[in-house]
mmCIF file of C-alpha atoms in Angstrom:
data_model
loop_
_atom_site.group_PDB
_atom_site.id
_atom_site.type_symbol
_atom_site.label_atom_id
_atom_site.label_comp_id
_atom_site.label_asym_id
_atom_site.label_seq_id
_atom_site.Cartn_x
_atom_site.Cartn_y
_atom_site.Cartn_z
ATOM 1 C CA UNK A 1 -241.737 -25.173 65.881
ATOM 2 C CA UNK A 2 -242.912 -24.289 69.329
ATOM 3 C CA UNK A 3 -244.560 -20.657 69.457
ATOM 4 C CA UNK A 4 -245.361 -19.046 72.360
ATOM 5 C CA UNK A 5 -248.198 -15.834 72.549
ATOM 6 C CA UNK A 6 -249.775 -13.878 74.466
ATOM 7 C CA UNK A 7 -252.618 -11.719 74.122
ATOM 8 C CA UNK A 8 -253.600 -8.983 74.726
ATOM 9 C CA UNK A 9 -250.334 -7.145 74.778
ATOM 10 C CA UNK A 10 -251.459 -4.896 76.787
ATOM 11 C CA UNK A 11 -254.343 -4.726 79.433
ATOM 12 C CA UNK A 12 -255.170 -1.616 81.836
ATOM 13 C CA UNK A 13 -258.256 -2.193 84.690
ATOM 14 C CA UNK A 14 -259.460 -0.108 87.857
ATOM 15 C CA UNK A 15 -257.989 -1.362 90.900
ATOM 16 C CA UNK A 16 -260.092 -4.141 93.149
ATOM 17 C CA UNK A 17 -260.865 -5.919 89.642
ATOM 18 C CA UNK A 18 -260.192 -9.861 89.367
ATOM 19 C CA UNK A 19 -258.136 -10.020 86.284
ATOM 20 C CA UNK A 20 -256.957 -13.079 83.806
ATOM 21 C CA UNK A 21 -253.942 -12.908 81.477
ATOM 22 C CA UNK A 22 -253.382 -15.398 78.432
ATOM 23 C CA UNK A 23 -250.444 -17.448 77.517
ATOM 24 C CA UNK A 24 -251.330 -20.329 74.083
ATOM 25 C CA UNK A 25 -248.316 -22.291 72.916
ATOM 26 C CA UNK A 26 -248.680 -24.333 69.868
ATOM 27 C CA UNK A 27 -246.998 -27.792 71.244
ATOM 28 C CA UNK A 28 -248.307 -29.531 73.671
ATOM 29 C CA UNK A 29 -245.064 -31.750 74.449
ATOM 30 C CA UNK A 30 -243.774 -29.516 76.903
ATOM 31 C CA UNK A 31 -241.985 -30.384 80.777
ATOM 32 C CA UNK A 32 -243.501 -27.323 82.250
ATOM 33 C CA UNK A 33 -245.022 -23.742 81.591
ATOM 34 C CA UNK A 34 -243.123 -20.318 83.491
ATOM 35 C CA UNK A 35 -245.408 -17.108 84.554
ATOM 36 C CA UNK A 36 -242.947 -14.428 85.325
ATOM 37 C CA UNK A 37 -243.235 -10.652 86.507
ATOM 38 C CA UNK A 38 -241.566 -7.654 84.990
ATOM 39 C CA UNK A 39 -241.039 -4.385 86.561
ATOM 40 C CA UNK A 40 -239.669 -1.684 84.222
ATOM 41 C CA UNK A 41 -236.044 -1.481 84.312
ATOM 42 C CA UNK A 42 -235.646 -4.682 85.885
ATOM 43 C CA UNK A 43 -235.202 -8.571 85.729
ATOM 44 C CA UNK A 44 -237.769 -11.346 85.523
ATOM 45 C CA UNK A 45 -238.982 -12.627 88.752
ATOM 46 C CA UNK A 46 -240.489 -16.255 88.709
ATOM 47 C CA UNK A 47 -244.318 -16.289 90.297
ATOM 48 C CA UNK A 48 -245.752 -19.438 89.148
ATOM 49 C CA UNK A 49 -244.365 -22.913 87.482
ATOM 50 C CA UNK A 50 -246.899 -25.942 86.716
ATOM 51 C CA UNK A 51 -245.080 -29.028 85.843
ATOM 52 C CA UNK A 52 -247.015 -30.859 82.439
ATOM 53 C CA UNK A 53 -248.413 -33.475 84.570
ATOM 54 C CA UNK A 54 -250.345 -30.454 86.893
ATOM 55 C CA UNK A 55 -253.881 -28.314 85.900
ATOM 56 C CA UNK A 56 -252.716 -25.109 88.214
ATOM 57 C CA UNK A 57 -250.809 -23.606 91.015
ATOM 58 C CA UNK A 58 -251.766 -20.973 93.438
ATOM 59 C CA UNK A 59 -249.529 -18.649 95.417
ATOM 60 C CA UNK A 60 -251.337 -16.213 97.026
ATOM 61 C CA UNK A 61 -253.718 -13.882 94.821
ATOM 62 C CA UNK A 62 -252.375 -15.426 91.578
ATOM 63 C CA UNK A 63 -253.806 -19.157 90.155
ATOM 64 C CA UNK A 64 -252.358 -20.451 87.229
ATOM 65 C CA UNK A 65 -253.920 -23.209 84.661
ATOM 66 C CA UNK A 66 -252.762 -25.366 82.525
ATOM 67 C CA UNK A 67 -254.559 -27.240 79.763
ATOM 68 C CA UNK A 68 -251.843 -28.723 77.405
ATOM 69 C CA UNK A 69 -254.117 -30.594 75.085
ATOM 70 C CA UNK A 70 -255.857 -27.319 74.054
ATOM 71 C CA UNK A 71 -252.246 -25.797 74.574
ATOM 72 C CA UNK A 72 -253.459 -22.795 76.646
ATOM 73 C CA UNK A 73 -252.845 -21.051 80.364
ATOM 74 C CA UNK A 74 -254.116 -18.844 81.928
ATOM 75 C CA UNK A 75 -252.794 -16.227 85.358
ATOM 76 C CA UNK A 76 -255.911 -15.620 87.191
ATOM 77 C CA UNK A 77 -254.862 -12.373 89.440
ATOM 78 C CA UNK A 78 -257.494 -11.623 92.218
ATOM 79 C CA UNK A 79 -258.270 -8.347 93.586
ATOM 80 C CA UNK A 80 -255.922 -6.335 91.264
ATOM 81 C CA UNK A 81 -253.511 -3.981 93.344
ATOM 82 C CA UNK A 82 -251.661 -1.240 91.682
ATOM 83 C CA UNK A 83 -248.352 -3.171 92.784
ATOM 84 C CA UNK A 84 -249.478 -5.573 90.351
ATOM 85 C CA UNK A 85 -248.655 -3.431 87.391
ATOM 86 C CA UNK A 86 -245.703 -4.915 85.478
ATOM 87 C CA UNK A 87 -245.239 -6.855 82.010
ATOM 88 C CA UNK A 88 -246.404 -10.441 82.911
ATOM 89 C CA UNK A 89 -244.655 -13.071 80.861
ATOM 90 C CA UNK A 90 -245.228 -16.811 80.184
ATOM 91 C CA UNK A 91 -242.560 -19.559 78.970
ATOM 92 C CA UNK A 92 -242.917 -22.949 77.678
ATOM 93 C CA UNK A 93 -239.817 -25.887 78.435
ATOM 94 C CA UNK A 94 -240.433 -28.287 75.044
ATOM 95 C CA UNK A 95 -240.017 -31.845 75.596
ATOM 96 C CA UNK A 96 -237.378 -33.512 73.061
ATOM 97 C CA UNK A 97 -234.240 -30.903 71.352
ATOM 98 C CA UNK A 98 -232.461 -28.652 73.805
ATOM 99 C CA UNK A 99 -234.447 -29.158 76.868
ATOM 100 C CA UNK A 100 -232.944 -26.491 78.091
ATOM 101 C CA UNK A 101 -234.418 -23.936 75.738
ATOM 102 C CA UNK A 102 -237.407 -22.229 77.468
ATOM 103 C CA UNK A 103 -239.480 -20.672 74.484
ATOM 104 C CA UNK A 104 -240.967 -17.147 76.028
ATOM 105 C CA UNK A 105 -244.336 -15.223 75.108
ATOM 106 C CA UNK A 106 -243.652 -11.262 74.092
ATOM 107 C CA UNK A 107 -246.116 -10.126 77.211
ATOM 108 C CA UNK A 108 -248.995 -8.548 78.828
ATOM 109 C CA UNK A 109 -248.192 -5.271 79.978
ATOM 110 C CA UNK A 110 -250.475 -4.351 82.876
ATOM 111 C CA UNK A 111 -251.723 -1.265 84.328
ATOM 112 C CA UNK A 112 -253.641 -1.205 87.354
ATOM 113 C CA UNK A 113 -255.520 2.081 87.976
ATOM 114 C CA UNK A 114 -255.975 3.321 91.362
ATOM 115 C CA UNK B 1 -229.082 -15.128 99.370
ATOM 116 C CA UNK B 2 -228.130 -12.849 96.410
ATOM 117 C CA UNK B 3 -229.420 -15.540 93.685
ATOM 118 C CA UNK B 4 -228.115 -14.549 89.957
ATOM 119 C CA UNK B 5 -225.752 -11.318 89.947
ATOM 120 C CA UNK B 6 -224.691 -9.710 87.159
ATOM 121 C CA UNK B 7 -222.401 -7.154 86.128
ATOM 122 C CA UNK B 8 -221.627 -4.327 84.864
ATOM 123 C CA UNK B 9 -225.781 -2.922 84.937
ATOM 124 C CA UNK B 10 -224.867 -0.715 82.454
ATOM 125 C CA UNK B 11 -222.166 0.097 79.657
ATOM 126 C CA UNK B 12 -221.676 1.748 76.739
ATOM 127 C CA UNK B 13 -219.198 0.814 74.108
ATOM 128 C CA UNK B 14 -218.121 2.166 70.598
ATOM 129 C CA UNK B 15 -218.245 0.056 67.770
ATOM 130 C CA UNK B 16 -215.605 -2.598 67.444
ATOM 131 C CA UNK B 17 -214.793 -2.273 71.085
ATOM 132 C CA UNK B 18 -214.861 -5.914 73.357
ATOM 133 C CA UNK B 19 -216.217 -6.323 76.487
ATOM 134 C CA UNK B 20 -217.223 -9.008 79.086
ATOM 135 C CA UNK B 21 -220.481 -9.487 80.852
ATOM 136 C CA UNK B 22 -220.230 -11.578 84.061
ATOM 137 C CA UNK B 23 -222.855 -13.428 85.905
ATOM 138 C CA UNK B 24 -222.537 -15.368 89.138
ATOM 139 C CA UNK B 25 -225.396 -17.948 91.004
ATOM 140 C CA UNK B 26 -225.197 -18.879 94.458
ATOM 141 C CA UNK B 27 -228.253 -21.427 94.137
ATOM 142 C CA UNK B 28 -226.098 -24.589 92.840
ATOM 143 C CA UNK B 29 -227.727 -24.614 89.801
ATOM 144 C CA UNK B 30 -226.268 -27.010 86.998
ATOM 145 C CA UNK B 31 -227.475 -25.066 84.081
ATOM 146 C CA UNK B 32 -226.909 -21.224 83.193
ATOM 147 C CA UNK B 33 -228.246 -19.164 80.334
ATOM 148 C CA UNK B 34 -227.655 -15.973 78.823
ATOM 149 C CA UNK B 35 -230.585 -13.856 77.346
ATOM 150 C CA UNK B 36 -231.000 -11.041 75.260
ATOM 151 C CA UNK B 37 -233.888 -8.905 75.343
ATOM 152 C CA UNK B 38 -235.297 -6.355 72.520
ATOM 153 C CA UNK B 39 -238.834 -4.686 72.561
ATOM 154 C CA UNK B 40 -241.150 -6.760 70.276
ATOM 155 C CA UNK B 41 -238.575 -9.314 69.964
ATOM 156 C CA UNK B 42 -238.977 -10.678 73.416
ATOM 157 C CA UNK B 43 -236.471 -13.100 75.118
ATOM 158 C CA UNK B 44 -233.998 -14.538 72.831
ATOM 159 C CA UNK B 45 -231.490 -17.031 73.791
ATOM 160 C CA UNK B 46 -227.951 -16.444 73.182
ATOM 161 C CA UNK B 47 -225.960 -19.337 74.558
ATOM 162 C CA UNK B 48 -226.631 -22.006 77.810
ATOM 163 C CA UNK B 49 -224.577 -23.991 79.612
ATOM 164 C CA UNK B 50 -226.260 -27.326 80.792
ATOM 165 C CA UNK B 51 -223.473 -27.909 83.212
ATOM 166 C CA UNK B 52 -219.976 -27.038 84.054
ATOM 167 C CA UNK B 53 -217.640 -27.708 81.210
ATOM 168 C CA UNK B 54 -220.226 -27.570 78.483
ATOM 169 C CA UNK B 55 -221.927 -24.185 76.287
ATOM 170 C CA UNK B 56 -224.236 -24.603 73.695
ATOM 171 C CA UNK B 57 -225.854 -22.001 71.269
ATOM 172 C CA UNK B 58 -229.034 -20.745 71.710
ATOM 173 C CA UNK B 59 -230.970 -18.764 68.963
ATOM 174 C CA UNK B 60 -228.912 -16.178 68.199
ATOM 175 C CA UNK B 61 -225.233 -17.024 69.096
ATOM 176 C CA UNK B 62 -223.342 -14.871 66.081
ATOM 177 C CA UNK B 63 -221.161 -12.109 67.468
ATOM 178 C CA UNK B 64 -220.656 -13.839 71.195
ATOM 179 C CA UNK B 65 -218.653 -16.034 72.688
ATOM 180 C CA UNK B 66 -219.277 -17.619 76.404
ATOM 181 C CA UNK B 67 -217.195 -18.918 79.407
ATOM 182 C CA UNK B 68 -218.647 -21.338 81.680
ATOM 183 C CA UNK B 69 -215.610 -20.507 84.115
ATOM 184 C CA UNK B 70 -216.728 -23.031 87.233
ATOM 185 C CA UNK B 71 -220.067 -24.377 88.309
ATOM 186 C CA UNK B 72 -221.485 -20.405 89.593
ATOM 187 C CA UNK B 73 -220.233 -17.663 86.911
ATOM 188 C CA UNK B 74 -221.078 -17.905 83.250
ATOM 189 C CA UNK B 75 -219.427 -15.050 81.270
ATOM 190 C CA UNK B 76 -220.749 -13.750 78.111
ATOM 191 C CA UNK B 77 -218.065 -12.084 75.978
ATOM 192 C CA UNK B 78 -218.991 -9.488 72.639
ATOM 193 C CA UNK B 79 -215.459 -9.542 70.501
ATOM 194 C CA UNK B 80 -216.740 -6.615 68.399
ATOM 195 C CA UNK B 81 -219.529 -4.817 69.509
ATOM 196 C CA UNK B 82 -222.029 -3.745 66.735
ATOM 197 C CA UNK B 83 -224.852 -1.518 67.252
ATOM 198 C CA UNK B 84 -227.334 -4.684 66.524
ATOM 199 C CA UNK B 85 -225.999 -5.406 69.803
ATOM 200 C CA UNK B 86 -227.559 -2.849 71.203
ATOM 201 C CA UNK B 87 -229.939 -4.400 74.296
ATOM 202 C CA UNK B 88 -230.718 -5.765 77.853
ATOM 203 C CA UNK B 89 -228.847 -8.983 78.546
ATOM 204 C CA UNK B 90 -230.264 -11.405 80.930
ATOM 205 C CA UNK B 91 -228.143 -14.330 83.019
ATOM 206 C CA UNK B 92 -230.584 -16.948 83.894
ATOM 207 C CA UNK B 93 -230.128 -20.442 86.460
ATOM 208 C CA UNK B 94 -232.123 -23.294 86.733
ATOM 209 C CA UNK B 95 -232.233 -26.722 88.099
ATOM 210 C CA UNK B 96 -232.282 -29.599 85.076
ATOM 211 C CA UNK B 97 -235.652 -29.898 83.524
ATOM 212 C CA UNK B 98 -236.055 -33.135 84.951
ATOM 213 C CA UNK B 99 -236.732 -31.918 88.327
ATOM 214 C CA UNK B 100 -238.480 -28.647 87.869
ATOM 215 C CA UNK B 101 -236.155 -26.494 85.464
ATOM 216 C CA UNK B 102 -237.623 -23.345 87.049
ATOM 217 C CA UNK B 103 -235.431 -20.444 85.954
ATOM 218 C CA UNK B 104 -234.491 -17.703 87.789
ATOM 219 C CA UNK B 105 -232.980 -14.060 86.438
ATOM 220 C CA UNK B 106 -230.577 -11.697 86.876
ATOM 221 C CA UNK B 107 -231.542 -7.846 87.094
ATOM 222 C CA UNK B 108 -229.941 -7.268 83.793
ATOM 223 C CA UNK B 109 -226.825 -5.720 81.839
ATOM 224 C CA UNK B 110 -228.041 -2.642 79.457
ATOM 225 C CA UNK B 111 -225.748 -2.447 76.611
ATOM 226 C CA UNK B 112 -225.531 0.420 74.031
ATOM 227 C CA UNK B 113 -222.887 0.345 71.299
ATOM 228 C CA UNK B 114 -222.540 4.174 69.156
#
């Protein structure tokens, strides 16, 4: 069974810092890995996908890996803002059974301090 | 381009008590989902609809029932709300997997049943 995690669950740094969040899954057959962006009180808002056959994306100050064999990510996040703080979460799409079952991580909640 | 809208944001209901949650997409998306979130639980999936005419369960189906009215709204319906019902309920769209299957959310229905 696919599990998704994420650790730490929380994570609080000064602002200006370069930052990196951490997403493992335990299945490597997956189509694709999610990053999303939380703000309190509010829906999920896509920032990054990487397709299996892809190491990382890049959209703006955020960078996303992917290393399926050793079943990890990773959301690089340079020169932290305190705009950035939100609950960052990560979802796997598993190959084979209900493709369209995304399996999500429980979060990193950020805090960027001014 | 509203995306995913859902409604009501918020309700309360007594126990026992029925009520409809409606979502509509304006992105042509084949495939709709319906989330529930609870804190430490994270995103659990309720019931999807891969395309119009067809709903499937998703993790935790018991105690809803879904509408997949037309190829934009996707209606998620309690019969008899119980306070384990109690949460933020998310209506999710995505292209098929195939291509990218990158979802995108609503901002959210929060439920709480007395």
């Amino acid at each position: 069974k696919q599990e998704v995690t994420q650790i730490p669950a929380a994570l609080s740094v000064p602002e200006g810092e370069n930052l990196v969040l951490n997403c493992s899954f335990t299945d490597s057959a997956i189509y694709n890995l999610q990053w999303f962006r939380q703000d309190p009180g509010k829906g999920l808002t896509s920032l990054l996908l990487i397709q299996s056959s892809q190491r990382e994306q890049t959209s703006g100050r955020l960078n996303a890996s992917l290393d399926k064999s050793s079943g990890r990510s990773t959301l690089y996040i340079a020169a932290s803002q305190p705009g950035d703080s939100a609950t960052y979460l990560c979802a796997v799409r598993p190959q084979g059974g209900a493709t369209n079952k995304l399996i999500f991580g429980t979060g990193t909640l950020l805090a960027v301090q001014p | 381009n509203a995306g995913v809208t859902q409604t009501p944001k918020f309700q309360v209901l007594k126990t026992g008590q029925s009520m409809t949650l409606q979502c509509a997409q304006d992105m042509n998306h084949n495939s709709m989902y319906w989330y529930r979130q609870d804190p430490g639980m994270g995103l659990r999936l309720i019931y999807y609809s891969a395309s119009e005419g067809t709903t499937d369960k998703g993790e935790v189906p018991n105690g809803y029932n879904v509408s997949r009215l037309n190829k934009r709204e996707f209606s998620l319906r309690l019969e008899s709300a119980a306070p384990s019902q109690t949460s933020v309920y998310f209506c999710a769209s995505s292209v098929p997997a195939i291509n990218t299957g990158e979802l995108f959310f609503g901002e959210g229905s929060r439920l709480t049943v007395l």
